[in-house]
Amino acid sequence: MENIKQELIDHTLVLTINREKQLNALNKTTILELSQALDAAAENSEVKAIVITGAGEKAFVAGADIKEFAHFSVEEGASLSAQGQDLLFNKVEQMNKPVIAAVRGYALGGGLELAMSAHVRVASTDAKLGLPEVGLGVIPGYGGTQRLAQLVGKGKAMEMIVTADMIDAQDAYQWGLVNHVVEAEQVLEKAMAIAKRTQRNSPIAINAAMKAVLANYTDGVNGYEAEIAAFGECFGTEDFKEGTSAFMEKRKAQFPGK
Ligand code: CAA
C-alpha cells in the first residue's frame, strides 16, 4: 500500500498512516487503504486487536487533506463526508475486534475523528487535539459532531467545535476524550499492552459486548434489548462453554473464538 504500513505483531495488527511530510493528512487513497486493511483484518483470525497510529513524532493525523477538497462543490463535499464515514470511520467503530488509537502530536479534524472512532485512545503528553474545521469555513464531517459530544458531553464539545481551539493531553484526559496519557516514546507500547490485554478474553464476547455498547448510539435501537439478545447468544458459543468450564476447572481459558 502507498500510504499505510501494516505489521502483525503478536496477534495485534499495527496500522501506521505513513504520510509524515503531510502530517499524515487523510487523503482519498489513505482512507481507501485503511478501509481495505480493516476489511482484511476483520476476516483474519490471526488478528485479535488493531492499533492505529501515525508515522513520525509530530502528528497522529492533522485532519482530512485540505488540499484535496479545497475546490469541491456542494455535492462533492457531501459525498466526501458520506464516503469517508462509510469507508473508514464507521468501519473502525464497528470493527469486530478492539481498535486502539495511539496518538502522538496533532490529532486534528479528521485525525481526532479517527481517534474517536477507535474503541480506546492513548495519547502522548505532548498531544494536541481539536476540531479546527469551522476555522476553514466547514464543519467536522467524519462523525466529529456526534462522537465528540458522546465522549466529552455536549457543553465541552460545543466549546471545542465553535472555538476551533486545540486542547492538550491533560485536558483531554480529564474530559474523558483519551483513556491514557503517557510519555511520547511509550504511546505505542501502551497501546500494544492494552491490545494484548484484550487477547486473554473471548473474541466472540468482546465483539458482542462492543456491539451492545454501540447499540445505545444507534437510532431506533434499544441498547438494553440489544444487550439482552447478545447476552443470550453468547450461551450458544463454544467460547462460553470454554470460559465457564475453565473457571470451574481452575485453569486458564483457551478460547476457540467460535
Ligand atoms: N491537509 C493537507 N495538508 C496538511 C494538513 C491537512 N489537514 N495538515 C498539514 N498539512 C501539510 C501542510 O500543508 C504542510 O505541507 P507542505 O510542506 O507541502 O506545505 C505539511 O503538512 C506540514 O504542515 P505545516 O507546515 O502547516 O506544519 P506546522 O507545524 O506549521 O503546523 C498544524 C502544524 C498546526 C497541524 C498545521 O499543519 C495545520 O493547521 N494543519 C491543518 C489542521 C486542520 O485544519 N485540520 C482539519 C482539516 S479539515 C477536516 O478534517 C474535515 C473533516 O472533518 C472531514
mmCIF file of C-alpha atoms and ligand atoms in Angstrom:
data_model
loop_
_atom_site.group_PDB
_atom_site.id
_atom_site.type_symbol
_atom_site.label_atom_id
_atom_site.label_comp_id
_atom_site.label_asym_id
_atom_site.label_seq_id
_atom_site.Cartn_x
_atom_site.Cartn_y
_atom_site.Cartn_z
ATOM 1 C CA MET A 1 0.000 0.000 0.000
ATOM 2 C CA GLU A 2 1.124 3.573 -0.744
ATOM 3 C CA ASN A 3 0.251 5.362 2.493
ATOM 4 C CA ILE A 4 -0.273 2.616 5.069
ATOM 5 C CA LYS A 5 2.256 0.404 6.773
ATOM 6 C CA GLN A 6 0.956 -2.867 8.211
ATOM 7 C CA GLU A 7 2.709 -5.054 10.772
ATOM 8 C CA LEU A 8 1.275 -8.038 12.598
ATOM 9 C CA ILE A 9 2.965 -8.231 15.994
ATOM 10 C CA ASP A 10 1.866 -10.999 18.338
ATOM 11 C CA HIS A 11 -1.727 -11.016 17.002
ATOM 12 C CA THR A 12 -2.023 -7.209 17.040
ATOM 13 C CA LEU A 13 -2.179 -5.511 13.656
ATOM 14 C CA VAL A 14 -0.394 -2.151 13.744
ATOM 15 C CA LEU A 15 -1.633 0.179 11.014
ATOM 16 C CA THR A 16 0.649 3.188 10.582
ATOM 17 C CA ILE A 17 -0.554 6.096 8.473
ATOM 18 C CA ASN A 18 2.571 6.917 6.552
ATOM 19 C CA ARG A 19 2.386 10.445 5.088
ATOM 20 C CA GLU A 20 4.680 12.085 7.571
ATOM 21 C CA LYS A 21 5.572 15.100 5.377
ATOM 22 C CA GLN A 22 1.863 15.982 5.141
ATOM 23 C CA LEU A 23 1.352 15.274 8.861
ATOM 24 C CA ASN A 24 -0.461 12.061 7.894
ATOM 25 C CA ALA A 25 -3.424 14.015 6.471
ATOM 26 C CA LEU A 26 -6.173 11.687 5.298
ATOM 27 C CA ASN A 27 -6.452 11.890 1.531
ATOM 28 C CA LYS A 28 -8.690 9.634 -0.548
ATOM 29 C CA THR A 29 -6.018 6.978 -1.097
ATOM 30 C CA THR A 30 -5.194 6.778 2.612
ATOM 31 C CA ILE A 31 -8.840 6.374 3.572
ATOM 32 C CA LEU A 32 -9.303 3.669 0.951
ATOM 33 C CA GLU A 33 -6.171 1.809 2.018
ATOM 34 C CA LEU A 34 -7.149 1.926 5.695
ATOM 35 C CA SER A 35 -10.581 0.673 4.750
ATOM 36 C CA GLN A 36 -9.131 -2.256 2.794
ATOM 37 C CA ALA A 37 -6.707 -3.113 5.601
ATOM 38 C CA LEU A 38 -9.600 -3.162 8.089
ATOM 39 C CA ASP A 39 -11.719 -5.373 5.823
ATOM 40 C CA ALA A 40 -8.872 -7.878 5.600
ATOM 41 C CA ALA A 41 -8.197 -7.690 9.362
ATOM 42 C CA ALA A 42 -11.868 -8.312 10.168
ATOM 43 C CA GLU A 43 -11.659 -11.657 8.320
ATOM 44 C CA ASN A 44 -8.213 -12.676 9.573
ATOM 45 C CA SER A 45 -8.404 -14.821 12.703
ATOM 46 C CA GLU A 46 -4.681 -14.202 13.345
ATOM 47 C CA VAL A 47 -5.569 -10.552 14.037
ATOM 48 C CA LYS A 48 -7.070 -10.181 17.503
ATOM 49 C CA ALA A 49 -6.724 -6.416 18.006
ATOM 50 C CA ILE A 50 -5.732 -3.389 15.944
ATOM 51 C CA VAL A 51 -3.603 -0.367 16.790
ATOM 52 C CA ILE A 52 -3.835 2.688 14.538
ATOM 53 C CA THR A 53 -1.052 5.249 14.692
ATOM 54 C CA GLY A 54 0.651 7.923 12.615
ATOM 55 C CA ALA A 55 4.203 7.972 11.295
ATOM 56 C CA GLY A 56 6.665 10.338 12.952
ATOM 57 C CA GLU A 57 6.640 12.321 16.143
ATOM 58 C CA LYS A 58 4.734 15.383 15.048
ATOM 59 C CA ALA A 59 1.250 14.147 14.227
ATOM 60 C CA PHE A 60 -1.127 11.267 14.583
ATOM 61 C CA VAL A 61 -3.193 12.793 11.765
ATOM 62 C CA ALA A 62 -3.599 16.562 11.093
ATOM 63 C CA GLY A 63 -7.035 16.102 9.504
ATOM 64 C CA ALA A 64 -8.670 15.415 6.205
ATOM 65 C CA ASP A 65 -6.474 16.514 3.299
ATOM 66 C CA ILE A 66 -7.450 20.163 2.857
ATOM 67 C CA LYS A 67 -5.548 20.474 -0.440
ATOM 68 C CA GLU A 68 -7.586 17.638 -1.915
ATOM 69 C CA PHE A 69 -11.052 19.026 -1.075
ATOM 70 C CA ALA A 70 -10.442 22.806 -1.277
ATOM 71 C CA HIS A 71 -12.158 23.083 -4.690
ATOM 72 C CA PHE A 72 -15.043 20.674 -4.095
ATOM 73 C CA SER A 73 -18.676 21.519 -4.918
ATOM 74 C CA VAL A 74 -21.607 21.070 -2.505
ATOM 75 C CA GLU A 75 -22.266 17.582 -3.914
ATOM 76 C CA GLU A 76 -18.616 16.584 -3.752
ATOM 77 C CA GLY A 77 -18.420 17.854 -0.148
ATOM 78 C CA ALA A 78 -21.425 15.782 0.874
ATOM 79 C CA SER A 79 -20.030 12.708 -0.821
ATOM 80 C CA LEU A 80 -16.575 13.201 0.782
ATOM 81 C CA SER A 81 -18.238 13.103 4.188
ATOM 82 C CA ALA A 82 -20.594 10.206 3.395
ATOM 83 C CA GLN A 83 -17.917 8.054 1.770
ATOM 84 C CA GLY A 84 -15.380 8.760 4.490
ATOM 85 C CA GLN A 85 -17.820 7.823 7.230
ATOM 86 C CA ASP A 86 -18.831 4.667 5.417
ATOM 87 C CA LEU A 87 -15.365 3.532 4.297
ATOM 88 C CA LEU A 88 -13.417 4.326 7.417
ATOM 89 C CA PHE A 89 -14.900 5.995 10.490
ATOM 90 C CA ASN A 90 -17.989 3.817 10.960
ATOM 91 C CA LYS A 91 -15.939 0.796 9.937
ATOM 92 C CA VAL A 92 -13.406 1.443 12.700
ATOM 93 C CA GLU A 93 -16.144 1.893 15.293
ATOM 94 C CA GLN A 94 -17.992 -1.222 14.137
ATOM 95 C CA MET A 95 -14.894 -3.436 13.856
ATOM 96 C CA ASN A 96 -15.313 -6.929 15.255
ATOM 97 C CA LYS A 97 -12.085 -6.595 17.285
ATOM 98 C CA PRO A 98 -10.830 -3.831 19.554
ATOM 99 C CA VAL A 99 -9.227 -0.843 17.846
ATOM 100 C CA ILE A 100 -6.825 1.324 19.834
ATOM 101 C CA ALA A 101 -5.624 4.722 18.657
ATOM 102 C CA ALA A 102 -2.025 5.587 19.594
ATOM 103 C CA VAL A 103 -1.852 9.383 19.323
ATOM 104 C CA ARG A 104 1.397 11.362 19.253
ATOM 105 C CA GLY A 105 1.353 15.075 18.491
ATOM 106 C CA TYR A 106 -1.516 16.590 16.498
ATOM 107 C CA ALA A 107 -4.881 14.826 16.247
ATOM 108 C CA LEU A 108 -6.933 17.433 14.428
ATOM 109 C CA GLY A 109 -10.160 17.387 12.434
ATOM 110 C CA GLY A 110 -10.387 14.034 10.663
ATOM 111 C CA GLY A 111 -7.451 12.899 12.822
ATOM 112 C CA LEU A 112 -9.318 13.385 16.072
ATOM 113 C CA GLU A 113 -12.402 11.932 14.376
ATOM 114 C CA LEU A 114 -10.404 8.806 13.526
ATOM 115 C CA ALA A 115 -9.116 8.524 17.099
ATOM 116 C CA MET A 116 -12.677 8.975 18.388
ATOM 117 C CA SER A 117 -13.927 6.157 16.162
ATOM 118 C CA ALA A 118 -11.477 3.799 17.858
ATOM 119 C CA HIS A 119 -12.576 1.957 20.997
ATOM 120 C CA VAL A 120 -9.672 3.137 23.185
ATOM 121 C CA ARG A 121 -7.342 6.149 22.893
ATOM 122 C CA VAL A 122 -3.799 6.527 24.245
ATOM 123 C CA ALA A 123 -2.200 9.980 23.893
ATOM 124 C CA SER A 124 1.294 11.353 24.418
ATOM 125 C CA THR A 125 1.888 14.128 26.949
ATOM 126 C CA ASP A 126 2.600 16.471 24.008
ATOM 127 C CA ALA A 127 -0.568 15.576 22.058
ATOM 128 C CA LYS A 128 -2.784 18.384 20.771
ATOM 129 C CA LEU A 129 -6.370 17.539 19.978
ATOM 130 C CA GLY A 130 -9.038 19.610 18.292
ATOM 131 C CA LEU A 131 -11.691 20.041 15.652
ATOM 132 C CA PRO A 132 -10.491 23.160 13.787
ATOM 133 C CA GLU A 133 -12.923 22.831 10.860
ATOM 134 C CA VAL A 134 -15.034 25.964 11.472
ATOM 135 C CA GLY A 135 -11.818 27.959 11.048
ATOM 136 C CA LEU A 136 -11.758 26.649 7.475
ATOM 137 C CA GLY A 137 -15.408 27.504 6.863
ATOM 138 C CA VAL A 138 -16.534 23.907 7.118
ATOM 139 C CA ILE A 139 -17.671 21.612 9.937
ATOM 140 C CA PRO A 140 -16.375 18.282 11.232
ATOM 141 C CA GLY A 141 -17.589 15.811 8.614
ATOM 142 C CA TYR A 142 -16.240 12.454 9.703
ATOM 143 C CA GLY A 143 -18.554 11.976 12.678
ATOM 144 C CA GLY A 144 -16.905 14.577 14.919
ATOM 145 C CA THR A 145 -20.039 16.497 15.874
ATOM 146 C CA GLN A 146 -21.560 13.258 17.144
ATOM 147 C CA ARG A 147 -18.671 11.333 18.687
ATOM 148 C CA LEU A 148 -17.089 14.317 20.467
ATOM 149 C CA ALA A 149 -20.353 15.051 22.271
ATOM 150 C CA GLN A 150 -20.700 11.353 23.156
ATOM 151 C CA LEU A 151 -17.220 11.297 24.703
ATOM 152 C CA VAL A 152 -16.944 14.671 26.456
ATOM 153 C CA GLY A 153 -20.574 15.817 26.736
ATOM 154 C CA LYS A 154 -22.447 18.477 24.757
ATOM 155 C CA GLY A 155 -21.068 21.535 26.580
ATOM 156 C CA LYS A 156 -17.375 20.807 26.118
ATOM 157 C CA ALA A 157 -17.948 19.502 22.579
ATOM 158 C CA MET A 158 -19.701 22.743 21.637
ATOM 159 C CA GLU A 159 -16.848 24.797 23.072
ATOM 160 C CA MET A 160 -14.155 22.801 21.254
ATOM 161 C CA ILE A 161 -16.060 22.964 17.977
ATOM 162 C CA VAL A 162 -17.048 26.664 17.989
ATOM 163 C CA THR A 163 -13.673 27.935 19.243
ATOM 164 C CA ALA A 164 -11.757 25.505 16.969
ATOM 165 C CA ASP A 165 -9.157 25.515 19.761
ATOM 166 C CA MET A 166 -6.819 22.620 20.433
ATOM 167 C CA ILE A 167 -6.685 21.092 23.891
ATOM 168 C CA ASP A 168 -3.680 19.417 25.468
ATOM 169 C CA ALA A 169 -3.415 15.804 26.581
ATOM 170 C CA GLN A 170 -4.123 16.539 30.241
ATOM 171 C CA ASP A 171 -7.410 18.318 29.460
ATOM 172 C CA ALA A 172 -8.274 15.549 27.011
ATOM 173 C CA TYR A 173 -7.698 13.006 29.781
ATOM 174 C CA GLN A 174 -9.726 14.933 32.336
ATOM 175 C CA TRP A 175 -12.576 15.399 29.875
ATOM 176 C CA GLY A 176 -12.653 11.684 29.019
ATOM 177 C CA LEU A 177 -11.521 12.215 25.449
ATOM 178 C CA VAL A 178 -8.496 9.948 25.889
ATOM 179 C CA ASN A 179 -8.139 6.920 28.156
ATOM 180 C CA HIS A 180 -4.440 7.248 28.973
ATOM 181 C CA VAL A 181 -1.668 9.826 28.729
ATOM 182 C CA VAL A 182 1.930 8.596 28.635
ATOM 183 C CA GLU A 183 5.329 9.891 27.516
ATOM 184 C CA ALA A 184 5.614 10.113 23.739
ATOM 185 C CA GLU A 185 8.058 7.194 23.486
ATOM 186 C CA GLN A 186 5.625 4.951 25.376
ATOM 187 C CA VAL A 187 2.447 5.613 23.386
ATOM 188 C CA LEU A 188 2.771 2.658 21.050
ATOM 189 C CA GLU A 189 3.924 0.374 23.854
ATOM 190 C CA LYS A 190 0.909 1.320 25.997
ATOM 191 C CA ALA A 191 -1.493 0.830 23.082
ATOM 192 C CA MET A 192 0.083 -2.573 22.361
ATOM 193 C CA ALA A 193 -0.207 -3.559 26.019
ATOM 194 C CA ILE A 194 -3.938 -2.775 26.019
ATOM 195 C CA ALA A 195 -4.344 -4.702 22.769
ATOM 196 C CA LYS A 196 -2.514 -7.654 24.303
ATOM 197 C CA ARG A 197 -4.621 -7.477 27.465
ATOM 198 C CA THR A 198 -7.819 -7.956 25.426
ATOM 199 C CA GLN A 199 -6.417 -11.140 23.883
ATOM 200 C CA ARG A 200 -6.944 -13.181 27.034
ATOM 201 C CA ASN A 201 -10.695 -12.788 26.584
ATOM 202 C CA SER A 202 -13.232 -14.358 24.268
ATOM 203 C CA PRO A 203 -13.123 -12.594 20.880
ATOM 204 C CA ILE A 204 -16.779 -13.508 20.303
ATOM 205 C CA ALA A 205 -17.823 -11.978 23.627
ATOM 206 C CA ILE A 206 -15.671 -8.877 23.025
ATOM 207 C CA ASN A 207 -17.342 -8.307 19.674
ATOM 208 C CA ALA A 208 -20.812 -8.841 21.146
ATOM 209 C CA ALA A 209 -20.089 -6.505 24.083
ATOM 210 C CA MET A 210 -18.759 -3.718 21.827
ATOM 211 C CA LYS A 211 -21.857 -4.017 19.604
ATOM 212 C CA ALA A 212 -24.093 -3.810 22.682
ATOM 213 C CA VAL A 213 -22.325 -0.641 23.871
ATOM 214 C CA LEU A 214 -22.688 0.915 20.408
ATOM 215 C CA ALA A 215 -26.383 -0.024 20.262
ATOM 216 C CA ASN A 216 -27.135 2.890 22.575
ATOM 217 C CA TYR A 217 -25.770 5.266 19.937
ATOM 218 C CA THR A 218 -27.770 3.777 17.061
ATOM 219 C CA ASP A 219 -31.067 5.372 16.063
ATOM 220 C CA GLY A 220 -34.110 3.260 16.733
ATOM 221 C CA VAL A 221 -32.225 0.602 18.690
ATOM 222 C CA ASN A 222 -32.822 -0.008 22.397
ATOM 223 C CA GLY A 223 -29.446 -0.708 23.979
ATOM 224 C CA TYR A 224 -30.877 -2.776 26.839
ATOM 225 C CA GLU A 225 -32.769 -5.006 24.409
ATOM 226 C CA ALA A 226 -29.675 -5.342 22.211
ATOM 227 C CA GLU A 227 -27.742 -6.352 25.322
ATOM 228 C CA ILE A 228 -30.314 -8.998 26.282
ATOM 229 C CA ALA A 229 -30.239 -10.523 22.781
ATOM 230 C CA ALA A 230 -26.422 -10.511 22.629
ATOM 231 C CA PHE A 231 -26.129 -11.910 26.153
ATOM 232 C CA GLY A 232 -28.401 -14.803 25.221
ATOM 233 C CA GLU A 233 -26.480 -15.535 22.022
ATOM 234 C CA CYS A 234 -23.256 -15.934 23.998
ATOM 235 C CA PHE A 235 -24.748 -19.049 25.619
ATOM 236 C CA GLY A 236 -24.674 -20.778 22.228
ATOM 237 C CA THR A 237 -20.957 -20.228 21.654
ATOM 238 C CA GLU A 238 -18.001 -22.546 22.201
ATOM 239 C CA ASP A 239 -16.220 -19.625 23.881
ATOM 240 C CA PHE A 240 -18.907 -19.536 26.589
ATOM 241 C CA LYS A 241 -18.537 -23.278 27.228
ATOM 242 C CA GLU A 242 -14.768 -22.928 27.381
ATOM 243 C CA GLY A 243 -14.787 -19.786 29.583
ATOM 244 C CA THR A 244 -17.187 -21.213 32.157
ATOM 245 C CA SER A 245 -15.549 -24.692 32.126
ATOM 246 C CA ALA A 246 -12.102 -23.143 32.602
ATOM 247 C CA PHE A 247 -13.383 -21.169 35.584
ATOM 248 C CA MET A 248 -14.822 -24.277 37.230
ATOM 249 C CA GLU A 249 -11.737 -26.377 36.436
ATOM 250 C CA LYS A 250 -9.498 -23.598 37.839
ATOM 251 C CA ARG A 251 -7.454 -23.252 34.637
ATOM 252 C CA LYS A 252 -6.835 -20.547 32.025
ATOM 253 C CA ALA A 253 -9.404 -20.439 29.228
ATOM 254 C CA GLN A 254 -8.262 -21.206 25.673
ATOM 255 C CA PHE A 255 -10.962 -19.568 23.605
ATOM 256 C CA PRO A 256 -11.567 -21.069 20.165
ATOM 257 C CA GLY A 257 -13.229 -17.821 19.028
ATOM 258 C CA LYS A 258 -16.390 -19.605 17.918
HETATM 259 N N1 CAA B 1 -4.354 18.691 4.882
HETATM 260 C C1 CAA B 1 -3.379 18.791 3.958
HETATM 261 N N2 CAA B 1 -2.095 19.082 4.268
HETATM 262 C C2 CAA B 1 -1.793 19.267 5.558
HETATM 263 C C3 CAA B 1 -2.762 19.188 6.569
HETATM 264 C C4 CAA B 1 -4.095 18.871 6.192
HETATM 265 N N3 CAA B 1 -5.074 18.712 7.074
HETATM 266 N N4 CAA B 1 -2.171 19.458 7.741
HETATM 267 C C5 CAA B 1 -0.876 19.683 7.483
HETATM 268 N N5 CAA B 1 -0.644 19.570 6.156
HETATM 269 C C6 CAA B 1 0.619 19.754 5.439
HETATM 270 C C7 CAA B 1 0.989 21.222 5.275
HETATM 271 O O1 CAA B 1 0.292 21.776 4.210
HETATM 272 C C8 CAA B 1 2.473 21.119 5.057
HETATM 273 O O2 CAA B 1 2.680 20.678 3.738
HETATM 274 P P1 CAA B 1 3.749 21.426 2.768
HETATM 275 O O3 CAA B 1 5.064 21.273 3.467
HETATM 276 O O4 CAA B 1 3.657 20.667 1.488
HETATM 277 O O5 CAA B 1 3.319 22.861 2.691
HETATM 278 C C9 CAA B 1 2.881 19.970 5.974
HETATM 279 O O6 CAA B 1 1.693 19.213 6.198
HETATM 280 C C10 CAA B 1 3.420 20.429 7.307
HETATM 281 O O7 CAA B 1 2.463 21.275 7.899
HETATM 282 P P2 CAA B 1 2.765 22.752 8.416
HETATM 283 O O8 CAA B 1 3.915 23.357 7.656
HETATM 284 O O9 CAA B 1 1.487 23.511 8.422
HETATM 285 O O10 CAA B 1 3.258 22.449 9.910
HETATM 286 P P3 CAA B 1 3.153 23.408 11.170
HETATM 287 O O11 CAA B 1 3.990 22.778 12.220
HETATM 288 O O12 CAA B 1 3.456 24.814 10.789
HETATM 289 O O13 CAA B 1 1.616 23.367 11.603
HETATM 290 C C11 CAA B 1 -0.514 22.322 12.063
HETATM 291 C C12 CAA B 1 1.028 22.182 12.065
HETATM 292 C C13 CAA B 1 -0.919 23.317 13.126
HETATM 293 C C14 CAA B 1 -1.083 20.949 12.386
HETATM 294 C C15 CAA B 1 -0.974 22.799 10.675
HETATM 295 O O14 CAA B 1 -0.388 21.978 9.676
HETATM 296 C C16 CAA B 1 -2.446 22.793 10.491
HETATM 297 O O15 CAA B 1 -3.145 23.670 10.974
HETATM 298 N N6 CAA B 1 -2.978 21.787 9.706
HETATM 299 C C17 CAA B 1 -4.377 21.723 9.370
HETATM 300 C C18 CAA B 1 -5.219 21.268 10.534
HETATM 301 C C19 CAA B 1 -6.688 21.259 10.166
HETATM 302 O O16 CAA B 1 -7.276 22.304 9.898
HETATM 303 N N7 CAA B 1 -7.291 20.076 10.141
HETATM 304 C C20 CAA B 1 -8.681 19.903 9.803
HETATM 305 C C21 CAA B 1 -8.785 19.530 8.360
HETATM 306 S S1 CAA B 1 -10.434 19.610 7.764
HETATM 307 C C22 CAA B 1 -11.152 18.151 8.200
HETATM 308 O O17 CAA B 1 -10.558 17.299 8.854
HETATM 309 C C23 CAA B 1 -12.552 17.991 7.684
HETATM 310 C C24 CAA B 1 -13.325 16.816 8.151
HETATM 311 O O18 CAA B 1 -13.677 16.686 9.325
HETATM 312 C C25 CAA B 1 -13.838 15.867 7.172
#
